Coordinates of C-alpha atoms in Angstrom, one line a residue:
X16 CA 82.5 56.5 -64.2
X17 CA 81.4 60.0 -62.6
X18 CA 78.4 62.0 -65.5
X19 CA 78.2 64.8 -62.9
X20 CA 79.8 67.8 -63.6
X21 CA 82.2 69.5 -61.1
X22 CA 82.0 72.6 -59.8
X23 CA 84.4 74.2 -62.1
X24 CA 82.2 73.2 -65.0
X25 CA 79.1 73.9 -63.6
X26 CA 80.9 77.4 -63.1
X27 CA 81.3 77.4 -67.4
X28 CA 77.6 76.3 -67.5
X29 CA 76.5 79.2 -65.6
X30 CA 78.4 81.5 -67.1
X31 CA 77.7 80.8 -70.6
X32 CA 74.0 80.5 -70.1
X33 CA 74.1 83.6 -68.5
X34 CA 75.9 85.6 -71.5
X35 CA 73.8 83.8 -73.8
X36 CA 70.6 84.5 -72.2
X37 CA 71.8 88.7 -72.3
X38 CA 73.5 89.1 -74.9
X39 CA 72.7 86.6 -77.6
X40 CA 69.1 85.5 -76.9
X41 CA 67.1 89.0 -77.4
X42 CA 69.2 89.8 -80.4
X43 CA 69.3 85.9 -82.7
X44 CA 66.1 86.2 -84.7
X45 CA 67.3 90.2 -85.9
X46 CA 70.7 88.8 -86.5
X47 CA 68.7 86.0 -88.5
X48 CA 66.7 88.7 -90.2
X49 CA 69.1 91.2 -91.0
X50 CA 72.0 88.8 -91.7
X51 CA 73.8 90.9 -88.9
X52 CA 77.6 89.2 -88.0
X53 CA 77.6 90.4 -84.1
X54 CA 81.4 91.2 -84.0
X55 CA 81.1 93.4 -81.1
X56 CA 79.0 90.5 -79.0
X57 CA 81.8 87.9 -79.9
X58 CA 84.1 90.7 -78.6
X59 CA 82.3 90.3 -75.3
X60 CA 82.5 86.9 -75.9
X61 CA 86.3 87.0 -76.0
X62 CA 86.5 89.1 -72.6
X63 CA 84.8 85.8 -70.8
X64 CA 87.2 83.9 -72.1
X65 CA 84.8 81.9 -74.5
X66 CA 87.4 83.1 -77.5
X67 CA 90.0 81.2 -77.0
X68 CA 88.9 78.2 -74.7
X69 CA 90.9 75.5 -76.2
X70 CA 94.0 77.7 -77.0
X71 CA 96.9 76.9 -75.1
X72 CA 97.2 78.8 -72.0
X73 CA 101.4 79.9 -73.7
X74 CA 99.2 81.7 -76.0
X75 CA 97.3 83.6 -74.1
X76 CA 94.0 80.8 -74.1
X77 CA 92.2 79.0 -71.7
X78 CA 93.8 75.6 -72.4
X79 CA 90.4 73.8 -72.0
X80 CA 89.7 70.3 -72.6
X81 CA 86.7 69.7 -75.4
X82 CA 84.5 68.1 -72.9
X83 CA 84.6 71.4 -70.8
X84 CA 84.8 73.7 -74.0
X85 CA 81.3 72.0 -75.4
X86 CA 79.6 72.5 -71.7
X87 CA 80.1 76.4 -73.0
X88 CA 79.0 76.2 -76.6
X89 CA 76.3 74.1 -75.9
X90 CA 74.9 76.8 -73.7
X91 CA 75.8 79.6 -76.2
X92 CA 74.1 77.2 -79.2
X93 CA 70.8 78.5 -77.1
X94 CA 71.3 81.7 -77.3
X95 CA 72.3 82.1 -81.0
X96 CA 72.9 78.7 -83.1
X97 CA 74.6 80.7 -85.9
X98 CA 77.0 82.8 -83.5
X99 CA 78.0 80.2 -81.5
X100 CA 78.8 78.5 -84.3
X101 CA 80.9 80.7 -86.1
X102 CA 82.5 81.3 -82.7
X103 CA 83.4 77.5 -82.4
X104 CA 85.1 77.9 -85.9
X105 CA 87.4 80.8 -84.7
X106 CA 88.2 78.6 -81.4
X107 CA 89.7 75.9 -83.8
X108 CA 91.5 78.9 -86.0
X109 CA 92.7 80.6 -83.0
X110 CA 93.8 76.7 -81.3
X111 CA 95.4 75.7 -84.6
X112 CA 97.7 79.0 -84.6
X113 CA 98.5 79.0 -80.6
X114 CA 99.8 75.3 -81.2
X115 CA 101.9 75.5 -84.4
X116 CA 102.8 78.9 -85.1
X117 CA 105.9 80.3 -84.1
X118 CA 106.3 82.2 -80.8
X119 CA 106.4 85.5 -82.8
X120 CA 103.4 84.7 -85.1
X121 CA 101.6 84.2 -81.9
X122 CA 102.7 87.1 -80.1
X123 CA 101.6 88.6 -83.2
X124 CA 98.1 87.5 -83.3
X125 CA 96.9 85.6 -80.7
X126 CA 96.4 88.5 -77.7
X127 CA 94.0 89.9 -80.3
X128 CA 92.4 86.5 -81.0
X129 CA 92.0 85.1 -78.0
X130 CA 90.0 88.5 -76.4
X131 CA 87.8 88.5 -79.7
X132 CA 89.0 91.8 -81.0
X133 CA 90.6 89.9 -84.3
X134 CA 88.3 87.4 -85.8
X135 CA 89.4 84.0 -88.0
X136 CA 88.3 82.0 -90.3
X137 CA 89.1 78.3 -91.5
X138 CA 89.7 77.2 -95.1
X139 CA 89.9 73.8 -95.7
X140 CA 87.0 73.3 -98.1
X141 CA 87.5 73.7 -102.4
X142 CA 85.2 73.4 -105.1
X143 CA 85.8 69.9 -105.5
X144 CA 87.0 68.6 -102.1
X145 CA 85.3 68.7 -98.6
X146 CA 85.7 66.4 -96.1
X147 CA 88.4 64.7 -98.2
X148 CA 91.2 66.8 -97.1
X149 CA 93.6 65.2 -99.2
X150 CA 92.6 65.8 -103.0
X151 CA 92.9 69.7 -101.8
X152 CA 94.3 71.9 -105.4
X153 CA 94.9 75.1 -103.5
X154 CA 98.7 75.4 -104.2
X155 CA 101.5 77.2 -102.7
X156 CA 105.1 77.1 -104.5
X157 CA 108.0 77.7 -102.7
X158 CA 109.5 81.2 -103.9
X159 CA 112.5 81.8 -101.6
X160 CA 111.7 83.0 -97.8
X161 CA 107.8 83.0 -99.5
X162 CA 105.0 81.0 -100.7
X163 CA 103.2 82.1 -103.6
X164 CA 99.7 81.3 -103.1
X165 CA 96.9 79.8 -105.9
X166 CA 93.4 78.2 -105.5
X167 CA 90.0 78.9 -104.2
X168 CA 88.0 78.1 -101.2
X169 CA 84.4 78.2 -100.3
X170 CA 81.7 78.0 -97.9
X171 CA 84.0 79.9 -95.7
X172 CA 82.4 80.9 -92.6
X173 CA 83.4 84.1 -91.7
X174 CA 85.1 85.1 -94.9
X175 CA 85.5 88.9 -96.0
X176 CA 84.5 89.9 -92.2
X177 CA 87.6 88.7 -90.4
X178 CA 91.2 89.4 -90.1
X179 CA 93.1 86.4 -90.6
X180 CA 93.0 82.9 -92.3
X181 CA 94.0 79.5 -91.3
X182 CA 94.5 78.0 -95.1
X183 CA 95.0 74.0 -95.9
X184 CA 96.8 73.6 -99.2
X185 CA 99.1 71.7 -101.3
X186 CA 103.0 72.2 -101.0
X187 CA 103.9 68.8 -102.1
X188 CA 102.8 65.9 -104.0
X189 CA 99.7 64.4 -104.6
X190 CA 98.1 63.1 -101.5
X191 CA 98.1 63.5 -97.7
X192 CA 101.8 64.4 -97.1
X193 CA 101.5 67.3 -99.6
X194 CA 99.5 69.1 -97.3
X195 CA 100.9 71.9 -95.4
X196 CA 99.0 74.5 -93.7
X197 CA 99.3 78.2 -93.7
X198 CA 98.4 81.6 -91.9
X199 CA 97.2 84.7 -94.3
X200 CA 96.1 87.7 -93.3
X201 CA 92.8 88.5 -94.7
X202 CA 93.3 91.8 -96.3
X203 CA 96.7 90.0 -98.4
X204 CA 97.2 91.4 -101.6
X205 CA 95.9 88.9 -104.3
X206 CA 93.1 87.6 -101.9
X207 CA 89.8 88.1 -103.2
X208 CA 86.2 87.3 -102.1
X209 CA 83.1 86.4 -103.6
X210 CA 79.7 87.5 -102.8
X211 CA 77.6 86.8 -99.6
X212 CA 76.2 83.4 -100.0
X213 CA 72.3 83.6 -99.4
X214 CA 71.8 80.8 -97.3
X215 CA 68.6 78.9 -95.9
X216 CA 70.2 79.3 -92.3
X217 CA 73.1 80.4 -90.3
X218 CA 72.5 84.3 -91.3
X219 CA 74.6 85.7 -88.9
X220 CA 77.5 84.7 -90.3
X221 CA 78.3 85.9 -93.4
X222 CA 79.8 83.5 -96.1
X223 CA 81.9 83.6 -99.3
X224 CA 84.5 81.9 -101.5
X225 CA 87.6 83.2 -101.1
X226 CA 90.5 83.4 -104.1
X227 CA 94.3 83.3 -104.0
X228 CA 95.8 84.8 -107.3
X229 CA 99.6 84.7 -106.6
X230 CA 99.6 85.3 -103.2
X231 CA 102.8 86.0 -101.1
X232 CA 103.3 84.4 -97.8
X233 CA 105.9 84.2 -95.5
X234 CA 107.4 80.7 -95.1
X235 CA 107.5 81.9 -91.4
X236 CA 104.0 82.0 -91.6
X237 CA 103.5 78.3 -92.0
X238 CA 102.1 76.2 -88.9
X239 CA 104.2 73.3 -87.8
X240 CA 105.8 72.1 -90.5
X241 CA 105.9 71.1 -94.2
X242 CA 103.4 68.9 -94.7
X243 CA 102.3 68.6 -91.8
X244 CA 98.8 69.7 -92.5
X245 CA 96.9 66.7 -93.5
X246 CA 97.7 66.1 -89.7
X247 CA 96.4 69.3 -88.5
X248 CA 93.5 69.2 -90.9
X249 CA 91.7 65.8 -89.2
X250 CA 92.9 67.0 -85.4
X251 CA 90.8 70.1 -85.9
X252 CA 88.1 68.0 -87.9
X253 CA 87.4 65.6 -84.9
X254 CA 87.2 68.7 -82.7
X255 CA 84.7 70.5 -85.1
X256 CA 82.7 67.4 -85.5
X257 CA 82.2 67.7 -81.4
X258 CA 81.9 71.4 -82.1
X259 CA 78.8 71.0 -84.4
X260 CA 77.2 68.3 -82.7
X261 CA 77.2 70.0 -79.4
X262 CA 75.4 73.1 -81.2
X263 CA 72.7 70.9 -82.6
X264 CA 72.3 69.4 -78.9
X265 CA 72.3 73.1 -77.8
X266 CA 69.6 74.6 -80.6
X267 CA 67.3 71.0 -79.9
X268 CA 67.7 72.0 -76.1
X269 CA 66.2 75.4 -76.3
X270 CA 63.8 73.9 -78.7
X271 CA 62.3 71.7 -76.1
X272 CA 62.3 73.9 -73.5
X273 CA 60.0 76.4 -75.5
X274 CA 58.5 73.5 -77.2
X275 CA 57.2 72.5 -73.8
X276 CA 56.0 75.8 -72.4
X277 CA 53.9 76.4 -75.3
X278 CA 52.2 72.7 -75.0
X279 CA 51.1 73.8 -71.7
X280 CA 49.4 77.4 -72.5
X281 CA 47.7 76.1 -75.9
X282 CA 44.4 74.8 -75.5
X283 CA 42.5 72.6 -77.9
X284 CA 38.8 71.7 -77.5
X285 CA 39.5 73.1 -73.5
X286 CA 42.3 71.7 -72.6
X287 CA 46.1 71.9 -73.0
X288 CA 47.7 70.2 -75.8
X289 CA 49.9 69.0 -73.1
X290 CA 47.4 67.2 -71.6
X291 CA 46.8 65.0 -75.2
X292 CA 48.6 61.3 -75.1
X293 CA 50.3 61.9 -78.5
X294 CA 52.1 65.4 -77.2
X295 CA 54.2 63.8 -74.1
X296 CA 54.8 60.7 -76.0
X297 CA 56.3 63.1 -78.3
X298 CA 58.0 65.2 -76.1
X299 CA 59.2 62.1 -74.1
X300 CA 60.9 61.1 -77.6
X301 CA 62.3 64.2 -77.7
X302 CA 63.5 64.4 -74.2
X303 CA 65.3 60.6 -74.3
X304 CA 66.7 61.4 -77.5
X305 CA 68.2 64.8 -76.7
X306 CA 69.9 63.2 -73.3
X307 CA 71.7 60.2 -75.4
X308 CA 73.1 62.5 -78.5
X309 CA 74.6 64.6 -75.5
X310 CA 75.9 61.7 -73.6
X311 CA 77.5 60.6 -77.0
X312 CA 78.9 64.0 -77.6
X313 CA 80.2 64.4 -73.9
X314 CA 81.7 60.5 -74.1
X315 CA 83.2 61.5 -77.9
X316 CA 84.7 64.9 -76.0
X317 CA 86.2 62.8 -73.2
X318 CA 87.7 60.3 -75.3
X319 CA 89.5 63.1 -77.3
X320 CA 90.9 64.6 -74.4
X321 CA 92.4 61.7 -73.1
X322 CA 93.6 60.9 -76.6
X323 CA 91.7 57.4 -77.0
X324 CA 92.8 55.6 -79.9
X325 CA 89.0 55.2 -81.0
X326 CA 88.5 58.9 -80.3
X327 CA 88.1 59.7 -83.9
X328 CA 85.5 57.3 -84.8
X329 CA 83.5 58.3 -81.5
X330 CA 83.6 61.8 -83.1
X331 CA 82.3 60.4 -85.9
X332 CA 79.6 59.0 -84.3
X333 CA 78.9 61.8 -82.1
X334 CA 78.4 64.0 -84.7
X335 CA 76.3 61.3 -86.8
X336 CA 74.1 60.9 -84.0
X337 CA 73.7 64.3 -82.4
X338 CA 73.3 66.6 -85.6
X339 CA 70.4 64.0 -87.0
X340 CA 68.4 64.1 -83.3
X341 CA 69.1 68.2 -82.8
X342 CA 67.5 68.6 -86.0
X343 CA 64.7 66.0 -85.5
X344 CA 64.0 67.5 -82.0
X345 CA 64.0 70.9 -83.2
X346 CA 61.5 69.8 -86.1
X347 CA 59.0 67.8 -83.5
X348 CA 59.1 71.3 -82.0
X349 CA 57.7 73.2 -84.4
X350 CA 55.5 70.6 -85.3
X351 CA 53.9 70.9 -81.6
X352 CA 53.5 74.7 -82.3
X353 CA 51.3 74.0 -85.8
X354 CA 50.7 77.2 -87.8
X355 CA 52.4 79.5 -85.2
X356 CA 55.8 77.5 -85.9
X357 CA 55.9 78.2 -89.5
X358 CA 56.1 82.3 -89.0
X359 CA 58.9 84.4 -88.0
X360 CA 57.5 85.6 -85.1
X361 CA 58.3 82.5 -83.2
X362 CA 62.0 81.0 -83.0
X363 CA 61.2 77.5 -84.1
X364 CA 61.8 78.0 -87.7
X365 CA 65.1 79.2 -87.1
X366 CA 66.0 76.4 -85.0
X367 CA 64.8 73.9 -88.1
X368 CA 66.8 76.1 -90.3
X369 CA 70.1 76.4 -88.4
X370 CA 70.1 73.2 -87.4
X371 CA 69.4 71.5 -90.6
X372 CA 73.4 72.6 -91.8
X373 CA 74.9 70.7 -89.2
X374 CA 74.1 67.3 -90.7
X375 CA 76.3 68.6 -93.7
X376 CA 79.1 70.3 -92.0
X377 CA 82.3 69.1 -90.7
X378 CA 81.7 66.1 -93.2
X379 CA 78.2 64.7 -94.1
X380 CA 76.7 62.6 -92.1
X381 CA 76.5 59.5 -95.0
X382 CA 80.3 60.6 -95.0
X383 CA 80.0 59.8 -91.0
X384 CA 78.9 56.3 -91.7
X385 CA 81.2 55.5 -93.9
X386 CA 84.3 56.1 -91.8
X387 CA 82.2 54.4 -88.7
X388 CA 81.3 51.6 -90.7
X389 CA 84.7 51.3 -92.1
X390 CA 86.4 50.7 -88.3
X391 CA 84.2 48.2 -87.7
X392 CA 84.0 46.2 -90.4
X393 CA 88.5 46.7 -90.1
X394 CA 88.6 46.0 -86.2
X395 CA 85.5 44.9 -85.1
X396 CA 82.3 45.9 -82.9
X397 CA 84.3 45.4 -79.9
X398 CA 87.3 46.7 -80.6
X399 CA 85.3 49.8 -81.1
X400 CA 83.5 49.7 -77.8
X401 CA 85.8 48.7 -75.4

């Protein structure tokens, strides 16, 4: 068991932490401010690549594993917690369509995708379903070579800024296998958007509830096939769930790192804060903590990619464990700054603030410890482990 990286990912590492230390870095906290979306920097994104990393390389992607996709975001997370985000939810879009479209759908639209000049968004969630995929009401009745399209979503990330829409929804019966999954363009006739949600974090992204009010779509629009999407759904919720926790283990990184600079220039009754008992205890915390929610993620990322039979619950796990310690880190951070980390002029706020959504997305974490809690009380601790 190897946890170096090789040289190609250490190549991704330096190549995202460059781009997010130019283009990202100087920029987050007017993003933040302004609620700016930075289209054109996740076009630059898309010319490295970082677009379509986990797309398959037939439709024009990178074909990445998650382990080596998460080396990336994690050093994008540092730059811009909310971009790199949003740019890990157009990755699973972009994936989703490059692996169960049909060849002309994805001639169609993922050249565009994949090099960042056409953005996507995701819509699983409803007004009264989340993380429980199955009880979705979003409806589309067969009408011919068409589906006509009914329901809602919301907390779309993304929604009324991007091109096209990767939709979960019900063609069938009540359940899981009544779930099929569809692509809409954005600007559809009968698709509507609410307004801008004002949110405590994640500002430069916008988000909004999107409505379907008869709808026409293309049966050859569908991905994979009829019902099929329950499927899809839970594969791109265990690679979101990696997704989210690697952003938090990203945002806590960064947090640390200025976290401990500014211990060492503050003084206190002459002498640096660093140099007080309770501040590296604290930061020691932080530092142990930090290094086993990234080992969990990486692990979680690994055993997805070679399509362990636990890799689900591992995901589960990961993102459990890594959302709750990126936002504790990033709070024991601004804690260590005092006063200064309450105001705008200093990032740790923002970090609190992005991070604080991750332990709600991609399924709450209580919502985590019920699935983790229900493998092992159904197969045992060390079934799990092994």
């Amino acid at each position: 068991m190897d946890f170096s990286l090789n040289d190609d990912q250490r190549a991704f590492v330096e190549s995202a932490r460059a781009f997010a230390e130019g283009a990202m870095a100087p920029h987050a906290a007017r993003w933040d401010e302004e609620s700016i979306f930075p289209k054109e920097v996740l076009q630059q994104a898309g010319e490295l690549g970082f677009m379509g990393m986990y797309t398959p390389e037939s439709a024009g992607g990178l074909g990445m594993g998650r382990l080596d996709a998460s080396l990336i975001v994690e050093e994008l997370a540092k730059g811009c917690t909310a971009t790199a985000a949003f740019l890990t939810i157009h990755n699973m879009a972009t994936s989703m369509i490059g692996k169960y479209c049909s060849a002309g759908i994805i001639e169609q639209w993922c050249p565009d995708l994949v090099a960042g000049n056409k953005l996507a968004s995701y819509c699983l969630t409803e007004p009264g379903a989340g993380s429980d995929a199955a009880s979705l009401r979003t409806t589309a009745v067969r009408d011919g070579d068409d589906y006509i399209v009914n329901g809602s979503k919301v907390f779309i990330s993304g929604a009324g800024a991007t091109d096209v829409l990767v939709v979960m929804l019900r063609t069938g019966g009540p359940g899981p296998k009544g779930i099929s999954a569809l692509l809409i363009p954005a600007d559809a006739e009968g698709i509507s958007y609410g307004k801008k949600e004002e949110k405590m974090g994640w500002n430069a992204q916008p988000t909004r509830m999107i409505s379907f009010d008869n709808v026409r779509v293309p049966v050859a629009q569908r991905l994979g096939e009829e019902g099929q999407g329950f499927a899809i759904a839970m594969e791109g919720l265990d690679g979101g769930r990696i997704n989210i926790a690697t952003c938090s283990v990203g945002t806590a990184q960064q947090a640390l790192e200025e976290a401990t600079a500014y211990v060492q220039e503050r003084r206190q009754f002459d002498t640096a804060i660093a140099d007080f008992q309770a501040t590296q205890f604290k930061l020691a915390d932080m530092l142990t903590e930090l290094v086993a929610a990234r080992q969990m993620v990486r692990l979680a990322a690994s055993k997805l990619d070679n399509r362990d039979p636990q890799a689900s619950t591992y995901c589960a796990m990961a993102k459990r464990f890594a959302t709750d310690v990126g936002f504790n880190v990033c709070n024991d951070a601004l804690q260590l700054y005092g006063g200064y980390g309450y105001i705008k002029e200093y990032p740790m706020e923002r970090h609190v603030r992005d991070t604080r959504v991750h332990q709600i997305l991609e399924g709450t974490n209580e919502i985590m410890r019920v699935i983790i809690s229900r493998k092992l009380l159904m197969e045992g601790a060390l079934e799990v482990i092994k």
